[in-house]
JSON list of C-alpha atoms in Angstrom, two decimals:
[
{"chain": "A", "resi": 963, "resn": "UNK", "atom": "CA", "xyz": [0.00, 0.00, 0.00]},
{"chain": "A", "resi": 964, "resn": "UNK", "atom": "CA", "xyz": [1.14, 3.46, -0.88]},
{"chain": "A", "resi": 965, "resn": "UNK", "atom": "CA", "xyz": [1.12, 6.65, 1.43]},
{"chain": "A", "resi": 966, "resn": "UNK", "atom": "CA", "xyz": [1.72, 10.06, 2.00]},
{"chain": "A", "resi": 967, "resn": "UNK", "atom": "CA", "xyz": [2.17, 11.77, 5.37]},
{"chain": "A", "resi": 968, "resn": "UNK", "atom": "CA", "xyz": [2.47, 14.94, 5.86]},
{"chain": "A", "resi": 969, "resn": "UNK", "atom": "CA", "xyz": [2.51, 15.89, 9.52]},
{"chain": "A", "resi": 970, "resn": "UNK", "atom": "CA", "xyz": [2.35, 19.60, 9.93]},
{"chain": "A", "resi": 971, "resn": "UNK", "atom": "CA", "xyz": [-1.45, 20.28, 9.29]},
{"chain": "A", "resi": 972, "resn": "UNK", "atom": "CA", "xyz": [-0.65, 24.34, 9.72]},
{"chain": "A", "resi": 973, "resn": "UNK", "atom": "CA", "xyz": [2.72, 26.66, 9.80]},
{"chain": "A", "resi": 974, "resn": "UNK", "atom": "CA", "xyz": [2.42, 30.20, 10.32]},
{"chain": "A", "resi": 975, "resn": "UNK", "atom": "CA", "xyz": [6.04, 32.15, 9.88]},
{"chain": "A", "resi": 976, "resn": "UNK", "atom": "CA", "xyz": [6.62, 35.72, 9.62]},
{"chain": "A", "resi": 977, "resn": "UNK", "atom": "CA", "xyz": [7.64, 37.16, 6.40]},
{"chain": "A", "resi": 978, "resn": "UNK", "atom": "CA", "xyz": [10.59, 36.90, 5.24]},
{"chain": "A", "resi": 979, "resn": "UNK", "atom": "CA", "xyz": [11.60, 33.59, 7.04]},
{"chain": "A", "resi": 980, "resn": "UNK", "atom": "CA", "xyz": [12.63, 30.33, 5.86]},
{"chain": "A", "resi": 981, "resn": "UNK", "atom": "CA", "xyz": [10.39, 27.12, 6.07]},
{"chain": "A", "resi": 982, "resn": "UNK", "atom": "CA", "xyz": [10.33, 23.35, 5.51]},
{"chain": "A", "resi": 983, "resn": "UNK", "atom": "CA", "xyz": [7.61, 21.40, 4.62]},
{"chain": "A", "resi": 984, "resn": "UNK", "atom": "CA", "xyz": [7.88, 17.89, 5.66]},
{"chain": "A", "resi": 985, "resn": "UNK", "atom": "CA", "xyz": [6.67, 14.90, 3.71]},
{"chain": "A", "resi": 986, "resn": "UNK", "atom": "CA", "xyz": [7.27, 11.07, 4.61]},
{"chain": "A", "resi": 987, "resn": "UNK", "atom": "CA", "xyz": [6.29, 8.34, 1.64]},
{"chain": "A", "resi": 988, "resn": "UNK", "atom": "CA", "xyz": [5.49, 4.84, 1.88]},
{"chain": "A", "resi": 989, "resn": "UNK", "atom": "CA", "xyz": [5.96, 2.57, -1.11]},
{"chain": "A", "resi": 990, "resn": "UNK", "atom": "CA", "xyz": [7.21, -1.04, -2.08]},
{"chain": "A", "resi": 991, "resn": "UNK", "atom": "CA", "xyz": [7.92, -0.33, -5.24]},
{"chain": "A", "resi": 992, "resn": "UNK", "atom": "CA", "xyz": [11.62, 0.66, -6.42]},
{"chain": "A", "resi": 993, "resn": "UNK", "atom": "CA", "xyz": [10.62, 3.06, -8.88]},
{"chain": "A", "resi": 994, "resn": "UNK", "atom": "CA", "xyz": [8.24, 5.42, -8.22]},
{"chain": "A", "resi": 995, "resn": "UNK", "atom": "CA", "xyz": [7.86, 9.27, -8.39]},
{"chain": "A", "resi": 996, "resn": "UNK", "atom": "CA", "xyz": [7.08, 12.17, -6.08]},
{"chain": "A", "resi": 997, "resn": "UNK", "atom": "CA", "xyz": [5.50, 15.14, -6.37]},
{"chain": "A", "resi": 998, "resn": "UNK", "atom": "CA", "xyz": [4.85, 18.64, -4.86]},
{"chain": "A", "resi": 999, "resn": "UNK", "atom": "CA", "xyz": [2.06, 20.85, -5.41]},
{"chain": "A", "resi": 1000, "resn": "UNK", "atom": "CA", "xyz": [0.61, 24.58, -4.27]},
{"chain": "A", "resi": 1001, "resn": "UNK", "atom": "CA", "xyz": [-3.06, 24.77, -4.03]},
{"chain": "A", "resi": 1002, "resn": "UNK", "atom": "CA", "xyz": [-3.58, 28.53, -3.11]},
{"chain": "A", "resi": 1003, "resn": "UNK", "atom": "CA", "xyz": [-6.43, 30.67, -1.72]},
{"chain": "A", "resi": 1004, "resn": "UNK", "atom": "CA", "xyz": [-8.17, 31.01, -5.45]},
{"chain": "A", "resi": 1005, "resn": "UNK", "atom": "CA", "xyz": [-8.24, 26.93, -5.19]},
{"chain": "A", "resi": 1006, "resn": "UNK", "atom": "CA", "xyz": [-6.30, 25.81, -8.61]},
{"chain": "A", "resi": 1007, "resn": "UNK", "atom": "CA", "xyz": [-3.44, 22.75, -8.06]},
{"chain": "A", "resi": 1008, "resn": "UNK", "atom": "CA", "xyz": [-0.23, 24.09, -9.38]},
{"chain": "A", "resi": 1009, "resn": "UNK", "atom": "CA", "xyz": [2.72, 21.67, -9.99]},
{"chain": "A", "resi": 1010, "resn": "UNK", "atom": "CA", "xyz": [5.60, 22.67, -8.20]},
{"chain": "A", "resi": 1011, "resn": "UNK", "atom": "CA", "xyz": [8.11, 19.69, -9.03]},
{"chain": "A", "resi": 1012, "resn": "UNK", "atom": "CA", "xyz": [8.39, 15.90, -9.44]},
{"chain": "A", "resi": 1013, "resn": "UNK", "atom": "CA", "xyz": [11.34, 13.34, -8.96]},
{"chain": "A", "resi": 1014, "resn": "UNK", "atom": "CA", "xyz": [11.89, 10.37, -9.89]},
{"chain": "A", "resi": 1015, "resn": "UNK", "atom": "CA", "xyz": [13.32, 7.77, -7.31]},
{"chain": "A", "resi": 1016, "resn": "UNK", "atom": "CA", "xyz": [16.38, 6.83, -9.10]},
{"chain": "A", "resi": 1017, "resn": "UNK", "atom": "CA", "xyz": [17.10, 10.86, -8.90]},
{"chain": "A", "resi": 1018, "resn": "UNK", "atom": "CA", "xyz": [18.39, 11.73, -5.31]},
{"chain": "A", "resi": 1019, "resn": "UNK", "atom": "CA", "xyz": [20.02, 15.20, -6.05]},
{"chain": "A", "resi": 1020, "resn": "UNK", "atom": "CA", "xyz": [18.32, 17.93, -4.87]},
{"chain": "A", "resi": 1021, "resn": "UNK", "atom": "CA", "xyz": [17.00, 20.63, -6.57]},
{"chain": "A", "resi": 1022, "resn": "UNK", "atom": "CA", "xyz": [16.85, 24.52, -6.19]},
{"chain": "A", "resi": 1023, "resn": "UNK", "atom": "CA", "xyz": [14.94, 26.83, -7.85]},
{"chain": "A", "resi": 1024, "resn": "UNK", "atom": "CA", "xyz": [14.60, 30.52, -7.30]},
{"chain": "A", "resi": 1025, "resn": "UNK", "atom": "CA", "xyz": [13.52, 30.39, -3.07]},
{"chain": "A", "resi": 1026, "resn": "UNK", "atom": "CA", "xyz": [12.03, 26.98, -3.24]},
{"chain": "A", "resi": 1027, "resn": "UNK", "atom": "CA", "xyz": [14.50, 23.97, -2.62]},
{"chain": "A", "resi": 1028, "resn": "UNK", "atom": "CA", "xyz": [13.74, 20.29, -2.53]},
{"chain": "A", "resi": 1029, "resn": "UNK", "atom": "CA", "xyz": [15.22, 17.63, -0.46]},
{"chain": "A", "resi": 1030, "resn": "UNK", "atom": "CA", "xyz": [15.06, 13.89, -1.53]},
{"chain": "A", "resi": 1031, "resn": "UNK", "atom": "CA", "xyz": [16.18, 11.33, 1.08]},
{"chain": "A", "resi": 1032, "resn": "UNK", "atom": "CA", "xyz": [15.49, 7.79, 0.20]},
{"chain": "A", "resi": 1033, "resn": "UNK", "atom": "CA", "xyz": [17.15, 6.76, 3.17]},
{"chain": "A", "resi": 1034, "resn": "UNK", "atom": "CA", "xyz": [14.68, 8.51, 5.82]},
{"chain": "A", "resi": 1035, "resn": "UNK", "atom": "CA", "xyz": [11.68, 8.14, 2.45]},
{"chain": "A", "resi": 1036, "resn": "UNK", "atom": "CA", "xyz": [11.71, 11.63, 2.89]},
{"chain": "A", "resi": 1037, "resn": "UNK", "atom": "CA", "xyz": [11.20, 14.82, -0.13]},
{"chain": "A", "resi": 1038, "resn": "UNK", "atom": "CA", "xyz": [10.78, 17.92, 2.33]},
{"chain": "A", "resi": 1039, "resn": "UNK", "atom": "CA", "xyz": [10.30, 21.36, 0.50]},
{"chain": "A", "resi": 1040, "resn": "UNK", "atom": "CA", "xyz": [11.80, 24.35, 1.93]},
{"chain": "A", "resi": 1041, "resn": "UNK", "atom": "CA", "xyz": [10.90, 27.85, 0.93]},
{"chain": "A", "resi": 1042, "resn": "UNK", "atom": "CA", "xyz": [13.69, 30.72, 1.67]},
{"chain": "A", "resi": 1043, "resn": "UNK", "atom": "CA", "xyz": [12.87, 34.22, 2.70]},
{"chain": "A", "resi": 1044, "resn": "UNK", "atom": "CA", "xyz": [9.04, 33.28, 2.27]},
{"chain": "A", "resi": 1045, "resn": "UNK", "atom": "CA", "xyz": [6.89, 36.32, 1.06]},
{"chain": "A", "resi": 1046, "resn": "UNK", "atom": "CA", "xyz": [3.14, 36.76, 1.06]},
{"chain": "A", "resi": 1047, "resn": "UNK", "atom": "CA", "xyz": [2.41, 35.78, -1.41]},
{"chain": "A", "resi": 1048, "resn": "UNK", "atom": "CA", "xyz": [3.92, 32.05, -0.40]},
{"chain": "A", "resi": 1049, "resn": "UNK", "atom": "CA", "xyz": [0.66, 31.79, 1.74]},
{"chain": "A", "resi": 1050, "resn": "UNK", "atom": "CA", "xyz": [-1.28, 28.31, 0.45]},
{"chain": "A", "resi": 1051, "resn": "UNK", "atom": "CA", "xyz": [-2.19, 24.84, 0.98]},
{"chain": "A", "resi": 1052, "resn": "UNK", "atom": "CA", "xyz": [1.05, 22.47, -0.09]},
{"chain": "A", "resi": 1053, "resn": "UNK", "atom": "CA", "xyz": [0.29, 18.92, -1.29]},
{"chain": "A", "resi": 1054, "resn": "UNK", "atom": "CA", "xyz": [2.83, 16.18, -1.83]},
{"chain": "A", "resi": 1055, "resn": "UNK", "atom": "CA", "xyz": [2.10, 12.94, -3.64]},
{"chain": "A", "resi": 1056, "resn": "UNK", "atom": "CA", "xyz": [3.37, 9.61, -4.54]},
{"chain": "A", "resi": 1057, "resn": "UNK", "atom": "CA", "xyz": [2.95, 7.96, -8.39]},
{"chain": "A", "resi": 1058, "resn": "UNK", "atom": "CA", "xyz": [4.26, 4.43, -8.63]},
{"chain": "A", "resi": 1059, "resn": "UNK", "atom": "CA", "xyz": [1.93, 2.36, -10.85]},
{"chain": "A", "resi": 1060, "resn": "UNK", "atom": "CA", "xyz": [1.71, -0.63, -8.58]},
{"chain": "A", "resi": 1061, "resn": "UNK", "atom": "CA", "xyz": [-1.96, 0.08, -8.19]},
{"chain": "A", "resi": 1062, "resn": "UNK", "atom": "CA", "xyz": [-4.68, 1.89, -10.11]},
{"chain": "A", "resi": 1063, "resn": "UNK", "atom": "CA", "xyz": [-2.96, 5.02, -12.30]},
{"chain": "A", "resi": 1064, "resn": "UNK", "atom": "CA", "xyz": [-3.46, 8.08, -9.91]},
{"chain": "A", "resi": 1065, "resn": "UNK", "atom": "CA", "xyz": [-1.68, 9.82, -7.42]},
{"chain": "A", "resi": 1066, "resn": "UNK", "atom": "CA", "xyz": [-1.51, 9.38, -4.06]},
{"chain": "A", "resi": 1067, "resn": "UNK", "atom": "CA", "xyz": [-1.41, 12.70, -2.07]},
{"chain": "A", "resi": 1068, "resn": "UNK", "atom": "CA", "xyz": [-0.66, 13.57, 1.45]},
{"chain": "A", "resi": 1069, "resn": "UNK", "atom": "CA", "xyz": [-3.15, 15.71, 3.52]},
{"chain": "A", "resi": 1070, "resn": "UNK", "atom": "CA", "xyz": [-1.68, 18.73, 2.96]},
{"chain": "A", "resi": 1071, "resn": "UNK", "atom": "CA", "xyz": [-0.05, 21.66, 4.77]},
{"chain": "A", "resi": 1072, "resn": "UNK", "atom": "CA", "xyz": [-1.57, 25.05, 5.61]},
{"chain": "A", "resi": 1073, "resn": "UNK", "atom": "CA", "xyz": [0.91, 27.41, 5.10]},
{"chain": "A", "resi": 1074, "resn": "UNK", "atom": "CA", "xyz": [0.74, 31.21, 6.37]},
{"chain": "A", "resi": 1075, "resn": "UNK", "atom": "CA", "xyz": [3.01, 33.79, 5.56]},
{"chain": "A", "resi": 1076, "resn": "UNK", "atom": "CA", "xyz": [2.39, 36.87, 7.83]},
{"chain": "A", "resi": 1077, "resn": "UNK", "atom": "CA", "xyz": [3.14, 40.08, 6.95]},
{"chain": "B", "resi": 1028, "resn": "UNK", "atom": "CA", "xyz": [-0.92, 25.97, -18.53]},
{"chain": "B", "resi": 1029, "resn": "UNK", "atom": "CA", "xyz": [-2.32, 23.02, -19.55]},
{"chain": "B", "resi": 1030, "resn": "UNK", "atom": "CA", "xyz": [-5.87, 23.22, -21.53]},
{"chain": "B", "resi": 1031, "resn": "UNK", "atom": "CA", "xyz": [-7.70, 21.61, -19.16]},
{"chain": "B", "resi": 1032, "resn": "UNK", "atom": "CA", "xyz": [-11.21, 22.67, -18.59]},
{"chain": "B", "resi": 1033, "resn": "UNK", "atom": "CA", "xyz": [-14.51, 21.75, -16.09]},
{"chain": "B", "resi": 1034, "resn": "UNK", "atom": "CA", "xyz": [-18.09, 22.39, -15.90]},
{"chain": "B", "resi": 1035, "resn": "UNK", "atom": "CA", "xyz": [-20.15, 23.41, -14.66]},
{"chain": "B", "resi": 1036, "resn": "UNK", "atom": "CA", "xyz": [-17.86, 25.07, -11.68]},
{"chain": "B", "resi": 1037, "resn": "UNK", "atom": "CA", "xyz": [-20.25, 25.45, -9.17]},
{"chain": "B", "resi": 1038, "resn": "UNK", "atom": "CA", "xyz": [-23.47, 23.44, -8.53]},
{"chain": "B", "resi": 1039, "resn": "UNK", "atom": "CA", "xyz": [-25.62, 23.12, -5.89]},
{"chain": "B", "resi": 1040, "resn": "UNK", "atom": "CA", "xyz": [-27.90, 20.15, -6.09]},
{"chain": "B", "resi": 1041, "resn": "UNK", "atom": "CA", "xyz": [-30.51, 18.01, -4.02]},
{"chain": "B", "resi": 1042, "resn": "UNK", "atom": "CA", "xyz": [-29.84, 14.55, -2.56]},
{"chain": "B", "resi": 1043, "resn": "UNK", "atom": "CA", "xyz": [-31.11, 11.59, -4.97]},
{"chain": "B", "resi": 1044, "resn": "UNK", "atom": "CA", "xyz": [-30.65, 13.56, -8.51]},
{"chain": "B", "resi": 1045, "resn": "UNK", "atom": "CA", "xyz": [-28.04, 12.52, -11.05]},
{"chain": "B", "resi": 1046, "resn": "UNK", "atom": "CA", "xyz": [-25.20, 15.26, -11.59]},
{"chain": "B", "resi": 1047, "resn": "UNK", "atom": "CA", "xyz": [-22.32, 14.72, -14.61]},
{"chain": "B", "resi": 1048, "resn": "UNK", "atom": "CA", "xyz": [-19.64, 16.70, -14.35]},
{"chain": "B", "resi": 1049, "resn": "UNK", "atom": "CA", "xyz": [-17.66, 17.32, -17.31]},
{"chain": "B", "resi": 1050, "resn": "UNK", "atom": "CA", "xyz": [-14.10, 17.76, -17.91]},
{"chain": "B", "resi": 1051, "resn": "UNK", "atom": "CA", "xyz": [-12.51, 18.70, -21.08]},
{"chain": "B", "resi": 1052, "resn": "UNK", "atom": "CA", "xyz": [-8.75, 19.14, -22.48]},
{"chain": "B", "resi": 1053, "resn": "UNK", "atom": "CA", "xyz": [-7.35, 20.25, -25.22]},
{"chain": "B", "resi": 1054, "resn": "UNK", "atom": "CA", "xyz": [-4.07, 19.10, -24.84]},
{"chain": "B", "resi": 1055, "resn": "UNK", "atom": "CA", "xyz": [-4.93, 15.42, -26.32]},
{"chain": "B", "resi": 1056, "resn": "UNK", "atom": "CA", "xyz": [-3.39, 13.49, -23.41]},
{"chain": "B", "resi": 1057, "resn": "UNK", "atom": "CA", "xyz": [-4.31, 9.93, -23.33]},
{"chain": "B", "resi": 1058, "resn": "UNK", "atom": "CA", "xyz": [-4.52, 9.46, -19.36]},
{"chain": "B", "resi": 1059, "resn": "UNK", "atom": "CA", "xyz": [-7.39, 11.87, -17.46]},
{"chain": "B", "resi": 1060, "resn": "UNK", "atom": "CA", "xyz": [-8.29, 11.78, -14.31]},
{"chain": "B", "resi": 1061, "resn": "UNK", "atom": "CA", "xyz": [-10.87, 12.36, -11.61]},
{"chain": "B", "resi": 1062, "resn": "UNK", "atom": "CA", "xyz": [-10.56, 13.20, -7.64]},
{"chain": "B", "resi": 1063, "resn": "UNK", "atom": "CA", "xyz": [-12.37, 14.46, -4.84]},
{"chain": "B", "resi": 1064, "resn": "UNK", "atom": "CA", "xyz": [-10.85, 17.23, -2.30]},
{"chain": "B", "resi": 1065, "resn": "UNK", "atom": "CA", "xyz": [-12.43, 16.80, 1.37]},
{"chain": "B", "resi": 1066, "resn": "UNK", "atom": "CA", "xyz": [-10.79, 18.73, 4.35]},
{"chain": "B", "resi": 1067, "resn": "UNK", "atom": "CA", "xyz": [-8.51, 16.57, 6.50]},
{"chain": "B", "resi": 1068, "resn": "UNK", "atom": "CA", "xyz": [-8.16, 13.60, 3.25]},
{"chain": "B", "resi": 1069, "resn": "UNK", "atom": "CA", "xyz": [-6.35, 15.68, 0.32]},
{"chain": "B", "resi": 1070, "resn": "UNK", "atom": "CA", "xyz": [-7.23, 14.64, -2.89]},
{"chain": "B", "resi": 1071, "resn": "UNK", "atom": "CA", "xyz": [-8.69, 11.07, -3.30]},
{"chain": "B", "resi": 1072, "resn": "UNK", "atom": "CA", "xyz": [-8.68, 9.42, -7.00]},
{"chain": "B", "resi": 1073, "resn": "UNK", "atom": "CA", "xyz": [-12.01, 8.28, -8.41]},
{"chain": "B", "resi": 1074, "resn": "UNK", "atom": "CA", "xyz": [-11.79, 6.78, -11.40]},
{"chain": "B", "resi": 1075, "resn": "UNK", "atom": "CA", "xyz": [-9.33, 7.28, -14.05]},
{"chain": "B", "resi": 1076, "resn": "UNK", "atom": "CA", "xyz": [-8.79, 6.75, -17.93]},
{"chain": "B", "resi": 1077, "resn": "UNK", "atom": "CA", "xyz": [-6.14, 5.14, -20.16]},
{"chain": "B", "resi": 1078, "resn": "UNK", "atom": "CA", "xyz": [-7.97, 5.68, -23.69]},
{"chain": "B", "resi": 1079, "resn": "UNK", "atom": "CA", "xyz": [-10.79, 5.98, -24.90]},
{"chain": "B", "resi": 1080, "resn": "UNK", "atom": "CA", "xyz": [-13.81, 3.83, -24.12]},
{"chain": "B", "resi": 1081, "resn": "UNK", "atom": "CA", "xyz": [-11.18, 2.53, -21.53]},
{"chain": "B", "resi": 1082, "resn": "UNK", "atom": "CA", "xyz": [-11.55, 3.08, -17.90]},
{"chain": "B", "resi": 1083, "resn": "UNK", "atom": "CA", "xyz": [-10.70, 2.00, -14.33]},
{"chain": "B", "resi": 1084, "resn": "UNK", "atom": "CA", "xyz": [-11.80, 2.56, -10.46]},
{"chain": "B", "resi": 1085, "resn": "UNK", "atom": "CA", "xyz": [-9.64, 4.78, -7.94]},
{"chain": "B", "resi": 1086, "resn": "UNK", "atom": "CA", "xyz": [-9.86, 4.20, -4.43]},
{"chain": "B", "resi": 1087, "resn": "UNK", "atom": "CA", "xyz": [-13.57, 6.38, -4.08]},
{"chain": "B", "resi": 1088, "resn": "UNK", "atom": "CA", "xyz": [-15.42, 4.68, -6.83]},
{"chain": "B", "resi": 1089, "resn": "UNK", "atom": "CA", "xyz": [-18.46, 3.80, -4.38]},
{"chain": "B", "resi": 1090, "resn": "UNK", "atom": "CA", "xyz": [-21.31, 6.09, -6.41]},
{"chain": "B", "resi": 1091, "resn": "UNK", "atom": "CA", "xyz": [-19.15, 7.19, -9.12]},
{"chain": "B", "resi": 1092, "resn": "UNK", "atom": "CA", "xyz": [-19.11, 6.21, -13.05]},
{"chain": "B", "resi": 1093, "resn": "UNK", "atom": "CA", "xyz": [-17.27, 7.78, -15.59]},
{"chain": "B", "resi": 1094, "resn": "UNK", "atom": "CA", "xyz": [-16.75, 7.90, -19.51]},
{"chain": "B", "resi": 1095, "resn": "UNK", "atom": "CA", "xyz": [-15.21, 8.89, -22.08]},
{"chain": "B", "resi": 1096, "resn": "UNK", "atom": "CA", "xyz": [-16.32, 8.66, -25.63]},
{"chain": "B", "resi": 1097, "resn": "UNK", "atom": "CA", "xyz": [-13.71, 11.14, -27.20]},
{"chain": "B", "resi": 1098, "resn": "UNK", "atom": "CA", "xyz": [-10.00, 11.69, -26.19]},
{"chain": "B", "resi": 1099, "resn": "UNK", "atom": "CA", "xyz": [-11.25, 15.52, -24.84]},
{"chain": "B", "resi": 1100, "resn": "UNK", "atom": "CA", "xyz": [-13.66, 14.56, -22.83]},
{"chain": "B", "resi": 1101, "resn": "UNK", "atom": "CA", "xyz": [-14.23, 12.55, -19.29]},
{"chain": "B", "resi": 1102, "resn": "UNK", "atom": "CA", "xyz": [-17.19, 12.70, -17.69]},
{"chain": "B", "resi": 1103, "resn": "UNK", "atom": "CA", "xyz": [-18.33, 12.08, -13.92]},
{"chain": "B", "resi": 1104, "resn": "UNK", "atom": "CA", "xyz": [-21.80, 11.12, -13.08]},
{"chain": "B", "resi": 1105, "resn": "UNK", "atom": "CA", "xyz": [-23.66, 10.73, -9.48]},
{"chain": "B", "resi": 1106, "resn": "UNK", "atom": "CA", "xyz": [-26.46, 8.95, -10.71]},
{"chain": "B", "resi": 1107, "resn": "UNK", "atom": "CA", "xyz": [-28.17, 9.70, -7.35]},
{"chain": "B", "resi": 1108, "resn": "UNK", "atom": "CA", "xyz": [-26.05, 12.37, -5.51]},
{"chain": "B", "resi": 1109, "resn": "UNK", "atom": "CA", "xyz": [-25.72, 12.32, -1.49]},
{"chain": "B", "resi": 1110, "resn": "UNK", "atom": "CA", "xyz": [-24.56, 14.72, 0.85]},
{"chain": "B", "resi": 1111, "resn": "UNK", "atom": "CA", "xyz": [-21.33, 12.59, 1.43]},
{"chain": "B", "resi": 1112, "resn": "UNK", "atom": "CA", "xyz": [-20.20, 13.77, -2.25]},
{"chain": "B", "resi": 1113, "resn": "UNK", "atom": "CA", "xyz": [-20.79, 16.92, -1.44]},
{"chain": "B", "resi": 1114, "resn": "UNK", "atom": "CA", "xyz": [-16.97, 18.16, -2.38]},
{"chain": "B", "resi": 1115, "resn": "UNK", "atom": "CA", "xyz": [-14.64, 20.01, -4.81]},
{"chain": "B", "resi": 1116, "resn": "UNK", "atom": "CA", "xyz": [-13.87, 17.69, -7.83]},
{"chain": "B", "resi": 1117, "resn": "UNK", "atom": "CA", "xyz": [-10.46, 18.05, -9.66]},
{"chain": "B", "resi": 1118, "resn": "UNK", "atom": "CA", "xyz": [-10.26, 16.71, -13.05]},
{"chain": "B", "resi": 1119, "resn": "UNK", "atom": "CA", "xyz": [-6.49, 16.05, -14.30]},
{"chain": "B", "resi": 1120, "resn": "UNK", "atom": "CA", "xyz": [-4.62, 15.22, -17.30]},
{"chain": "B", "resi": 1121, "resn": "UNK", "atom": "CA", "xyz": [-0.92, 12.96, -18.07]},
{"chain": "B", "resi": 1122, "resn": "UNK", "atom": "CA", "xyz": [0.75, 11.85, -21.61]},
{"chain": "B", "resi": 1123, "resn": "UNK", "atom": "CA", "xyz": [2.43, 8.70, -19.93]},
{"chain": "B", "resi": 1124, "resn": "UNK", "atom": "CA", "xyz": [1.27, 6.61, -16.81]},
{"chain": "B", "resi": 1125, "resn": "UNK", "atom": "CA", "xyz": [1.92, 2.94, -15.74]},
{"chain": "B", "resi": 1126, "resn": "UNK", "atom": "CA", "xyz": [5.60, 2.15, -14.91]},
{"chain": "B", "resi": 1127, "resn": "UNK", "atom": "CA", "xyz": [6.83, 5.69, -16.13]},
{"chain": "B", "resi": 1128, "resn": "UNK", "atom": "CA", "xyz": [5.13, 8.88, -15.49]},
{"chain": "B", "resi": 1129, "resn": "UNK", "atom": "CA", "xyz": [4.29, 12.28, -16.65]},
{"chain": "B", "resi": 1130, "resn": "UNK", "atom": "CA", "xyz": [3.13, 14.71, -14.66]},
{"chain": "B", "resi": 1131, "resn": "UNK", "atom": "CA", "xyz": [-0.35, 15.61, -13.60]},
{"chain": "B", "resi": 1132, "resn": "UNK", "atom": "CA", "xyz": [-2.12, 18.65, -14.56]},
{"chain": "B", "resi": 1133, "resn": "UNK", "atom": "CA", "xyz": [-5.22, 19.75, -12.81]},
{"chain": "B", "resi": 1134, "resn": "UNK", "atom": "CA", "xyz": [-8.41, 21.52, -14.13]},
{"chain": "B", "resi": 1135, "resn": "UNK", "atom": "CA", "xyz": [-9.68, 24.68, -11.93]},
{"chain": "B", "resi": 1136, "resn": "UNK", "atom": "CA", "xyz": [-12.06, 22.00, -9.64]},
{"chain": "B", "resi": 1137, "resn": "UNK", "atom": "CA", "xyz": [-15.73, 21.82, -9.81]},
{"chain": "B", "resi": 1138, "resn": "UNK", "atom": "CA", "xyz": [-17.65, 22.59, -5.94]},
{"chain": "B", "resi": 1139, "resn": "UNK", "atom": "CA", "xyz": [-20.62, 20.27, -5.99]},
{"chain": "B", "resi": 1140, "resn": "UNK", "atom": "CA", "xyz": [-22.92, 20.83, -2.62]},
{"chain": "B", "resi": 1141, "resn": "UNK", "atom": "CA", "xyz": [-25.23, 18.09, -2.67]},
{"chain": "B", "resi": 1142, "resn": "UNK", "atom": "CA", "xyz": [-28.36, 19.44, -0.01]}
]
């Protein structure tokens, strides 16, 4: 069985700090592929960024980073000097075809960005 | 963005009638996809599609068919609606699933209150 956890159901941070997003996967499969992505206030999913499981390197881009452990089955997201603008519901999910052809997401986190 | 596109967006309904809700792309991706958002469960696949006339149950399937005559179009129907699918529905879209994947792309949602 496949699943997602994502443990922080809310993080509020002050503008301008940094902040991780955790997310723990559970999968038998050796290949499989995660995924992160922003639903904010206005409601539309946006894809942030997927990896494959044979890809470990981490990836940066602009302020969001992403951090793949296989080790720890572990892909936490961390956004750097967060702005307002930041502020939205963060999904991660888990794609490895051992079952029916859809994605399995975590619960998401609430993330606030104060001013 | 991806041309993916839902109707209607909002509908408000009474327990016992049948909804469809339809989704429509323009990209001509073979895989499409439907899920239900409830607070506290993220997003929850249906049913999904791998061609079509060609079809297949998600883990919420209880109440739920689906077709798809034409490679644009996938359609969701509650043949008798109940509260408990009262929910936002998310239509998405891939090129490639099963063993490798593409990514995901998600329609705008469609908010179905079922009274």
């Amino acid at each position: 069985a496949q699943k997602v956890t994502q443990a922080q159901t809310e993080i509020s941070v002050v503008e301008k700090e940094d902040v991780t997003l955790d997310c723990v996967y559970e999968t038998r499969d050796t290949t499989y592929y995660l995924f992160w992505y922003k639903q904010p206030p206005s409601g539309e999913l946006v894809f942030l960024i997927r990896r494959n499981s044979f890809d470990e390197q981490n990836e940066i881009s602009g302020r969001y980073s992403w951090n793949f452990q296989k080790s720890t089955s572990s892909f936490n997201f961390t956004i750097t000097a967060s702005q307002v603008v930041d502020s939205a519901v963060y999904f991660c999910a888990l794609y490895s075809g051992g079952g029916a052809d859809g994605l399995t997401f975590g619960k998401g986190t609430h993330l606030i960005i104060q001013p | 963005d991806a041309g993916i596109t839902q109707s209607p967006r909002h509908k408000v309904t009474e327990t016992g009638t049948p909804v469809t809700l339809r989704c429509h792309q323009t990209e001509n991706h073979r895989y499409m996809y439907w899920y239900r958002q409830d607070p506290g469960h993220g997003l929850r696949l249906i049913h999904y599609s791998y061609g079509v006339k060609d079809t297949d149950k998600g883990e919420v399937s209880d109440g739920y068919s689906v077709s798809r005559s034409k490679t644009e179009d996938f359609l969701l129907t509650l043949e008798s609606a109940t509260s408990s699918q009262t929910s936002v529905y998310f239509c998405a879209i891939s090129e490639i699933a099963g063993g490798t994947t593409d990514t995901q792309y998600f329609g705008p949602g469609t908010r179905l209150t079922v009274l």
